[in-house]
């Protein structure tokens, strides 16, 4: 699939999900057997870990179609970047979606601030630039969208593999925002 075909596939899949028309394809024993010796996912999704945000369902995909990395706040850190680099360099995946969402608990915690102990402090520090570059009246949802956009930038500034793929036209990275109730994804 070309990049534009992949984007159409994601958008069409999301429409099916939002309208309760999931296809249920590529989820059976035959599909598992086909993929034993390799994978060829058409898109990478860097998503929040939130249980309400399930990329494979949101885009109506089955086994082996999405390379999904989930971390609270969908942040670009060393581990998520390295995982994405694998899919770009070794699987030839052409599209990355950074999927933020409505009512994100990680962004809410980052906005609230304070001491959340070592591990969570470290994770939430990745969201601080989005807070700082948003206006005083910005909502948590505004900051989530900004965070997705800054994460897209981080992926290219912090990874020569990802940057080279973008520059050569082999890879496109898109920030996106998911609405919990409608099930729809806005590409930002
Ligand atoms: Zn979240």
PDB file of C-alpha atoms and ligand atoms in Angstrom:
ATOM      1  CA  UNK A   1       0.000   0.000   0.000  1.00  0.00           C
ATOM      2  CA  UNK A   2       1.132   3.564  -0.677  1.00  0.00           C
ATOM      3  CA  UNK A   3       1.117   6.158   2.117  1.00  0.00           C
ATOM      4  CA  UNK A   4      -2.154   7.654   0.849  1.00  0.00           C
ATOM      5  CA  UNK A   5      -3.736   4.192   0.636  1.00  0.00           C
ATOM      6  CA  UNK A   6      -2.664   3.512   4.214  1.00  0.00           C
ATOM      7  CA  UNK A   7      -4.215   6.762   5.416  1.00  0.00           C
ATOM      8  CA  UNK A   8      -7.453   5.889   3.610  1.00  0.00           C
ATOM      9  CA  UNK A   9      -7.398   2.428   5.174  1.00  0.00           C
ATOM     10  CA  UNK A  10      -7.001   3.937   8.663  1.00  0.00           C
ATOM     11  CA  UNK A  11      -9.759   6.498   8.104  1.00  0.00           C
ATOM     12  CA  UNK A  12     -12.169   3.953   6.623  1.00  0.00           C
ATOM     13  CA  UNK A  13     -11.456   1.543   9.453  1.00  0.00           C
ATOM     14  CA  UNK A  14     -12.147   4.256  11.994  1.00  0.00           C
ATOM     15  CA  UNK A  15     -15.493   5.059  10.357  1.00  0.00           C
ATOM     16  CA  UNK A  16     -16.479   1.385  10.621  1.00  0.00           C
ATOM     17  CA  UNK A  17     -15.488   1.289  14.288  1.00  0.00           C
ATOM     18  CA  UNK A  18     -17.330   4.517  15.122  1.00  0.00           C
ATOM     19  CA  UNK A  19     -20.502   3.205  13.457  1.00  0.00           C
ATOM     20  CA  UNK A  20     -20.402  -0.247  15.086  1.00  0.00           C
ATOM     21  CA  UNK A  21     -19.521  -1.934  11.798  1.00  0.00           C
ATOM     22  CA  UNK A  22     -16.217  -3.673  12.616  1.00  0.00           C
ATOM     23  CA  UNK A  23     -15.314  -6.176   9.926  1.00  0.00           C
ATOM     24  CA  UNK A  24     -13.720  -8.804  12.197  1.00  0.00           C
ATOM     25  CA  UNK A  25     -11.194  -9.704   9.495  1.00  0.00           C
ATOM     26  CA  UNK A  26      -7.674 -11.119  10.055  1.00  0.00           C
ATOM     27  CA  UNK A  27      -8.372 -12.412  13.554  1.00  0.00           C
ATOM     28  CA  UNK A  28      -8.547 -16.176  12.959  1.00  0.00           C
ATOM     29  CA  UNK A  29      -6.298 -19.263  12.932  1.00  0.00           C
ATOM     30  CA  UNK A  30      -5.596 -18.903   9.210  1.00  0.00           C
ATOM     31  CA  UNK A  31      -4.238 -15.403   9.757  1.00  0.00           C
ATOM     32  CA  UNK A  32      -2.072 -16.552  12.672  1.00  0.00           C
ATOM     33  CA  UNK A  33      -0.614 -19.302  10.469  1.00  0.00           C
ATOM     34  CA  UNK A  34       0.131 -16.863   7.628  1.00  0.00           C
ATOM     35  CA  UNK A  35       2.195 -14.668   9.936  1.00  0.00           C
ATOM     36  CA  UNK A  36       4.305 -17.239  11.800  1.00  0.00           C
ATOM     37  CA  UNK A  37       7.412 -16.446   9.755  1.00  0.00           C
ATOM     38  CA  UNK A  38       7.124 -12.682   9.576  1.00  0.00           C
ATOM     39  CA  UNK A  39       5.105  -9.504   9.876  1.00  0.00           C
ATOM     40  CA  UNK A  40       4.350  -6.624   7.562  1.00  0.00           C
ATOM     41  CA  UNK A  41       2.270  -4.084   9.515  1.00  0.00           C
ATOM     42  CA  UNK A  42       1.039  -1.168   7.399  1.00  0.00           C
ATOM     43  CA  UNK A  43       1.120   1.419  10.191  1.00  0.00           C
ATOM     44  CA  UNK A  44       2.801   2.136  13.513  1.00  0.00           C
ATOM     45  CA  UNK A  45       0.629   3.588  16.274  1.00  0.00           C
ATOM     46  CA  UNK A  46       2.165   5.275  19.317  1.00  0.00           C
ATOM     47  CA  UNK A  47      -0.832   5.303  21.642  1.00  0.00           C
ATOM     48  CA  UNK A  48      -1.634   6.035  25.266  1.00  0.00           C
ATOM     49  CA  UNK A  49      -1.964   2.951  27.489  1.00  0.00           C
ATOM     50  CA  UNK A  50      -5.523   4.000  28.475  1.00  0.00           C
ATOM     51  CA  UNK A  51      -7.845   0.958  28.364  1.00  0.00           C
ATOM     52  CA  UNK A  52     -10.467   2.976  26.485  1.00  0.00           C
ATOM     53  CA  UNK A  53      -8.089   3.644  23.600  1.00  0.00           C
ATOM     54  CA  UNK A  54      -7.529   0.421  21.637  1.00  0.00           C
ATOM     55  CA  UNK A  55      -5.768   1.111  18.311  1.00  0.00           C
ATOM     56  CA  UNK A  56      -6.511  -2.288  16.725  1.00  0.00           C
ATOM     57  CA  UNK A  57     -10.241  -1.751  17.288  1.00  0.00           C
ATOM     58  CA  UNK A  58     -10.268   1.980  16.554  1.00  0.00           C
ATOM     59  CA  UNK A  59      -8.874   1.346  13.058  1.00  0.00           C
ATOM     60  CA  UNK A  60     -10.707  -1.962  12.466  1.00  0.00           C
ATOM     61  CA  UNK A  61      -7.540  -4.018  12.105  1.00  0.00           C
ATOM     62  CA  UNK A  62      -6.601  -7.617  12.831  1.00  0.00           C
ATOM     63  CA  UNK A  63      -3.430  -9.540  13.616  1.00  0.00           C
ATOM     64  CA  UNK A  64      -0.253  -8.232  11.998  1.00  0.00           C
ATOM     65  CA  UNK A  65      -1.713  -5.005  10.598  1.00  0.00           C
ATOM     66  CA  UNK A  66      -0.663  -2.437  13.200  1.00  0.00           C
ATOM     67  CA  UNK A  67       2.642  -2.157  15.068  1.00  0.00           C
ATOM     68  CA  UNK A  68       1.383  -0.668  18.318  1.00  0.00           C
ATOM     69  CA  UNK A  69       3.471   0.910  21.066  1.00  0.00           C
ATOM     70  CA  UNK A  70       1.525   1.933  24.141  1.00  0.00           C
ATOM     71  CA  UNK A  71       2.748   4.143  26.943  1.00  0.00           C
ATOM     72  CA  UNK A  72       0.863   6.531  29.216  1.00  0.00           C
ATOM     73  CA  UNK A  73       0.686   9.911  27.509  1.00  0.00           C
ATOM     74  CA  UNK A  74       1.907   8.485  24.157  1.00  0.00           C
ATOM     75  CA  UNK A  75       5.320  10.029  24.738  1.00  0.00           C
ATOM     76  CA  UNK A  76       8.515   9.682  22.709  1.00  0.00           C
ATOM     77  CA  UNK A  77      11.102   8.236  25.089  1.00  0.00           C
ATOM     78  CA  UNK A  78      14.145   6.079  24.419  1.00  0.00           C
ATOM     79  CA  UNK A  79      12.163   2.845  24.526  1.00  0.00           C
ATOM     80  CA  UNK A  80       9.207   3.952  22.397  1.00  0.00           C
ATOM     81  CA  UNK A  81      11.532   5.541  19.821  1.00  0.00           C
ATOM     82  CA  UNK A  82      13.645   2.371  19.630  1.00  0.00           C
ATOM     83  CA  UNK A  83      10.515   0.261  19.102  1.00  0.00           C
ATOM     84  CA  UNK A  84       9.378   2.559  16.288  1.00  0.00           C
ATOM     85  CA  UNK A  85      12.854   2.495  14.729  1.00  0.00           C
ATOM     86  CA  UNK A  86      12.615  -1.300  14.502  1.00  0.00           C
ATOM     87  CA  UNK A  87       9.370  -1.151  12.533  1.00  0.00           C
ATOM     88  CA  UNK A  88      10.669   1.611  10.238  1.00  0.00           C
ATOM     89  CA  UNK A  89      14.086   0.066   9.583  1.00  0.00           C
ATOM     90  CA  UNK A  90      13.283  -3.646   9.531  1.00  0.00           C
ATOM     91  CA  UNK A  91       9.600  -3.915   8.607  1.00  0.00           C
ATOM     92  CA  UNK A  92       9.478  -0.960   6.210  1.00  0.00           C
ATOM     93  CA  UNK A  93       6.345   0.491   7.798  1.00  0.00           C
ATOM     94  CA  UNK A  94       5.428   3.760   6.073  1.00  0.00           C
ATOM     95  CA  UNK A  95       3.071   5.573   8.455  1.00  0.00           C
ATOM     96  CA  UNK A  96       3.291   6.485  12.142  1.00  0.00           C
ATOM     97  CA  UNK A  97       0.212   7.740  13.996  1.00  0.00           C
ATOM     98  CA  UNK A  98       0.788   9.412  17.377  1.00  0.00           C
ATOM     99  CA  UNK A  99      -2.598   8.851  18.988  1.00  0.00           C
ATOM    100  CA  UNK A 100      -3.592  11.192  21.809  1.00  0.00           C
ATOM    101  CA  UNK A 101      -7.071  11.149  23.313  1.00  0.00           C
ATOM    102  CA  UNK A 102      -9.786  12.951  25.249  1.00  0.00           C
ATOM    103  CA  UNK A 103      -9.581  12.981  29.084  1.00  0.00           C
ATOM    104  CA  UNK A 104      -6.030  11.609  29.239  1.00  0.00           C
ATOM    105  CA  UNK A 105      -5.054  10.739  32.812  1.00  0.00           C
ATOM    106  CA  UNK A 106      -1.341  11.139  32.149  1.00  0.00           C
ATOM    107  CA  UNK A 107      -1.767  14.644  30.754  1.00  0.00           C
ATOM    108  CA  UNK A 108      -4.106  15.513  33.647  1.00  0.00           C
ATOM    109  CA  UNK A 109      -1.454  14.355  36.138  1.00  0.00           C
ATOM    110  CA  UNK A 110       1.250  16.322  34.322  1.00  0.00           C
ATOM    111  CA  UNK A 111      -0.881  19.473  34.447  1.00  0.00           C
ATOM    112  CA  UNK A 112      -1.588  18.943  38.147  1.00  0.00           C
ATOM    113  CA  UNK A 113       2.147  18.635  38.836  1.00  0.00           C
ATOM    114  CA  UNK A 114       3.667  17.825  42.235  1.00  0.00           C
ATOM    115  CA  UNK A 115       5.795  14.854  43.191  1.00  0.00           C
ATOM    116  CA  UNK A 116       4.550  11.541  41.767  1.00  0.00           C
ATOM    117  CA  UNK A 117       7.661   9.497  42.683  1.00  0.00           C
ATOM    118  CA  UNK A 118      10.616   8.755  40.454  1.00  0.00           C
ATOM    119  CA  UNK A 119       9.057   6.695  37.668  1.00  0.00           C
ATOM    120  CA  UNK A 120       5.936   8.719  37.025  1.00  0.00           C
ATOM    121  CA  UNK A 121       7.831  12.005  37.428  1.00  0.00           C
ATOM    122  CA  UNK A 122      10.172  10.812  34.689  1.00  0.00           C
ATOM    123  CA  UNK A 123       7.318   9.918  32.359  1.00  0.00           C
ATOM    124  CA  UNK A 124       5.310  13.081  33.004  1.00  0.00           C
ATOM    125  CA  UNK A 125       8.383  15.248  32.323  1.00  0.00           C
ATOM    126  CA  UNK A 126       7.924  14.304  28.663  1.00  0.00           C
ATOM    127  CA  UNK A 127       4.553  16.113  28.683  1.00  0.00           C
ATOM    128  CA  UNK A 128       5.908  19.326  30.288  1.00  0.00           C
ATOM    129  CA  UNK A 129       6.939  20.929  26.940  1.00  0.00           C
ATOM    130  CA  UNK A 130       3.326  20.637  25.725  1.00  0.00           C
ATOM    131  CA  UNK A 131       2.093  22.366  28.889  1.00  0.00           C
ATOM    132  CA  UNK A 132       4.706  25.113  28.620  1.00  0.00           C
ATOM    133  CA  UNK A 133       3.941  25.822  24.965  1.00  0.00           C
ATOM    134  CA  UNK A 134       0.166  25.946  25.488  1.00  0.00           C
ATOM    135  CA  UNK A 135      -1.596  29.087  26.685  1.00  0.00           C
ATOM    136  CA  UNK A 136      -2.791  29.647  30.265  1.00  0.00           C
ATOM    137  CA  UNK A 137      -6.358  28.899  29.202  1.00  0.00           C
ATOM    138  CA  UNK A 138      -5.479  25.619  27.511  1.00  0.00           C
ATOM    139  CA  UNK A 139      -7.537  22.624  28.625  1.00  0.00           C
ATOM    140  CA  UNK A 140      -6.172  19.151  29.289  1.00  0.00           C
ATOM    141  CA  UNK A 141      -7.529  18.134  25.876  1.00  0.00           C
ATOM    142  CA  UNK A 142      -5.781  21.088  24.182  1.00  0.00           C
ATOM    143  CA  UNK A 143      -2.520  20.032  25.835  1.00  0.00           C
ATOM    144  CA  UNK A 144      -3.044  16.411  24.759  1.00  0.00           C
ATOM    145  CA  UNK A 145      -3.303  17.561  21.135  1.00  0.00           C
ATOM    146  CA  UNK A 146      -0.213  19.751  21.518  1.00  0.00           C
ATOM    147  CA  UNK A 147       1.624  16.822  23.112  1.00  0.00           C
ATOM    148  CA  UNK A 148       0.826  14.620  20.098  1.00  0.00           C
ATOM    149  CA  UNK A 149       2.192  17.292  17.742  1.00  0.00           C
ATOM    150  CA  UNK A 150       5.380  17.780  19.780  1.00  0.00           C
ATOM    151  CA  UNK A 151       5.835  14.005  19.974  1.00  0.00           C
ATOM    152  CA  UNK A 152       5.768  13.886  16.164  1.00  0.00           C
ATOM    153  CA  UNK A 153       8.600  16.452  16.126  1.00  0.00           C
ATOM    154  CA  UNK A 154      10.520  14.550  18.796  1.00  0.00           C
ATOM    155  CA  UNK A 155      10.444  11.373  16.751  1.00  0.00           C
ATOM    156  CA  UNK A 156      12.404  13.045  13.966  1.00  0.00           C
ATOM    157  CA  UNK A 157      14.716  15.177  16.100  1.00  0.00           C
ATOM    158  CA  UNK A 158      15.661  12.282  18.380  1.00  0.00           C
ATOM    159  CA  UNK A 159      16.000   9.520  15.774  1.00  0.00           C
ATOM    160  CA  UNK A 160      18.228   9.647  12.717  1.00  0.00           C
ATOM    161  CA  UNK A 161      16.533   6.491  11.388  1.00  0.00           C
ATOM    162  CA  UNK A 162      13.072   8.055  11.537  1.00  0.00           C
ATOM    163  CA  UNK A 163      14.317  11.426  10.227  1.00  0.00           C
ATOM    164  CA  UNK A 164      16.046   9.818   7.236  1.00  0.00           C
ATOM    165  CA  UNK A 165      12.894   7.861   6.334  1.00  0.00           C
ATOM    166  CA  UNK A 166      10.774  11.031   6.482  1.00  0.00           C
ATOM    167  CA  UNK A 167      13.243  13.064   4.397  1.00  0.00           C
ATOM    168  CA  UNK A 168      13.382  10.364   1.726  1.00  0.00           C
ATOM    169  CA  UNK A 169       9.586  10.298   1.487  1.00  0.00           C
ATOM    170  CA  UNK A 170       9.308   6.714   2.721  1.00  0.00           C
ATOM    171  CA  UNK A 171       7.607   7.621   5.985  1.00  0.00           C
ATOM    172  CA  UNK A 172       4.877   9.988   7.130  1.00  0.00           C
ATOM    173  CA  UNK A 173       4.133  10.827  10.780  1.00  0.00           C
ATOM    174  CA  UNK A 174       0.734  12.117  11.826  1.00  0.00           C
ATOM    175  CA  UNK A 175      -0.519  13.450  15.144  1.00  0.00           C
ATOM    176  CA  UNK A 176      -4.081  12.353  15.949  1.00  0.00           C
ATOM    177  CA  UNK A 177      -6.717  12.721  18.666  1.00  0.00           C
ATOM    178  CA  UNK A 178      -9.322  10.154  19.698  1.00  0.00           C
ATOM    179  CA  UNK A 179     -12.783  10.996  21.066  1.00  0.00           C
ATOM    180  CA  UNK A 180     -13.848   8.526  23.756  1.00  0.00           C
ATOM    181  CA  UNK A 181     -17.604   8.622  23.115  1.00  0.00           C
ATOM    182  CA  UNK A 182     -17.905   8.947  19.338  1.00  0.00           C
ATOM    183  CA  UNK A 183     -14.953   6.649  18.678  1.00  0.00           C
ATOM    184  CA  UNK A 184     -13.754   9.006  15.967  1.00  0.00           C
ATOM    185  CA  UNK A 185     -10.140   9.974  15.323  1.00  0.00           C
ATOM    186  CA  UNK A 186      -9.182  13.467  14.151  1.00  0.00           C
ATOM    187  CA  UNK A 187      -5.890  13.688  12.299  1.00  0.00           C
ATOM    188  CA  UNK A 188      -4.438  16.974  13.586  1.00  0.00           C
TER     189      UNK A 188
HETATM  190 ZN1  LIG B   1      -4.036   8.794  28.147  1.00  0.00          ZN
END
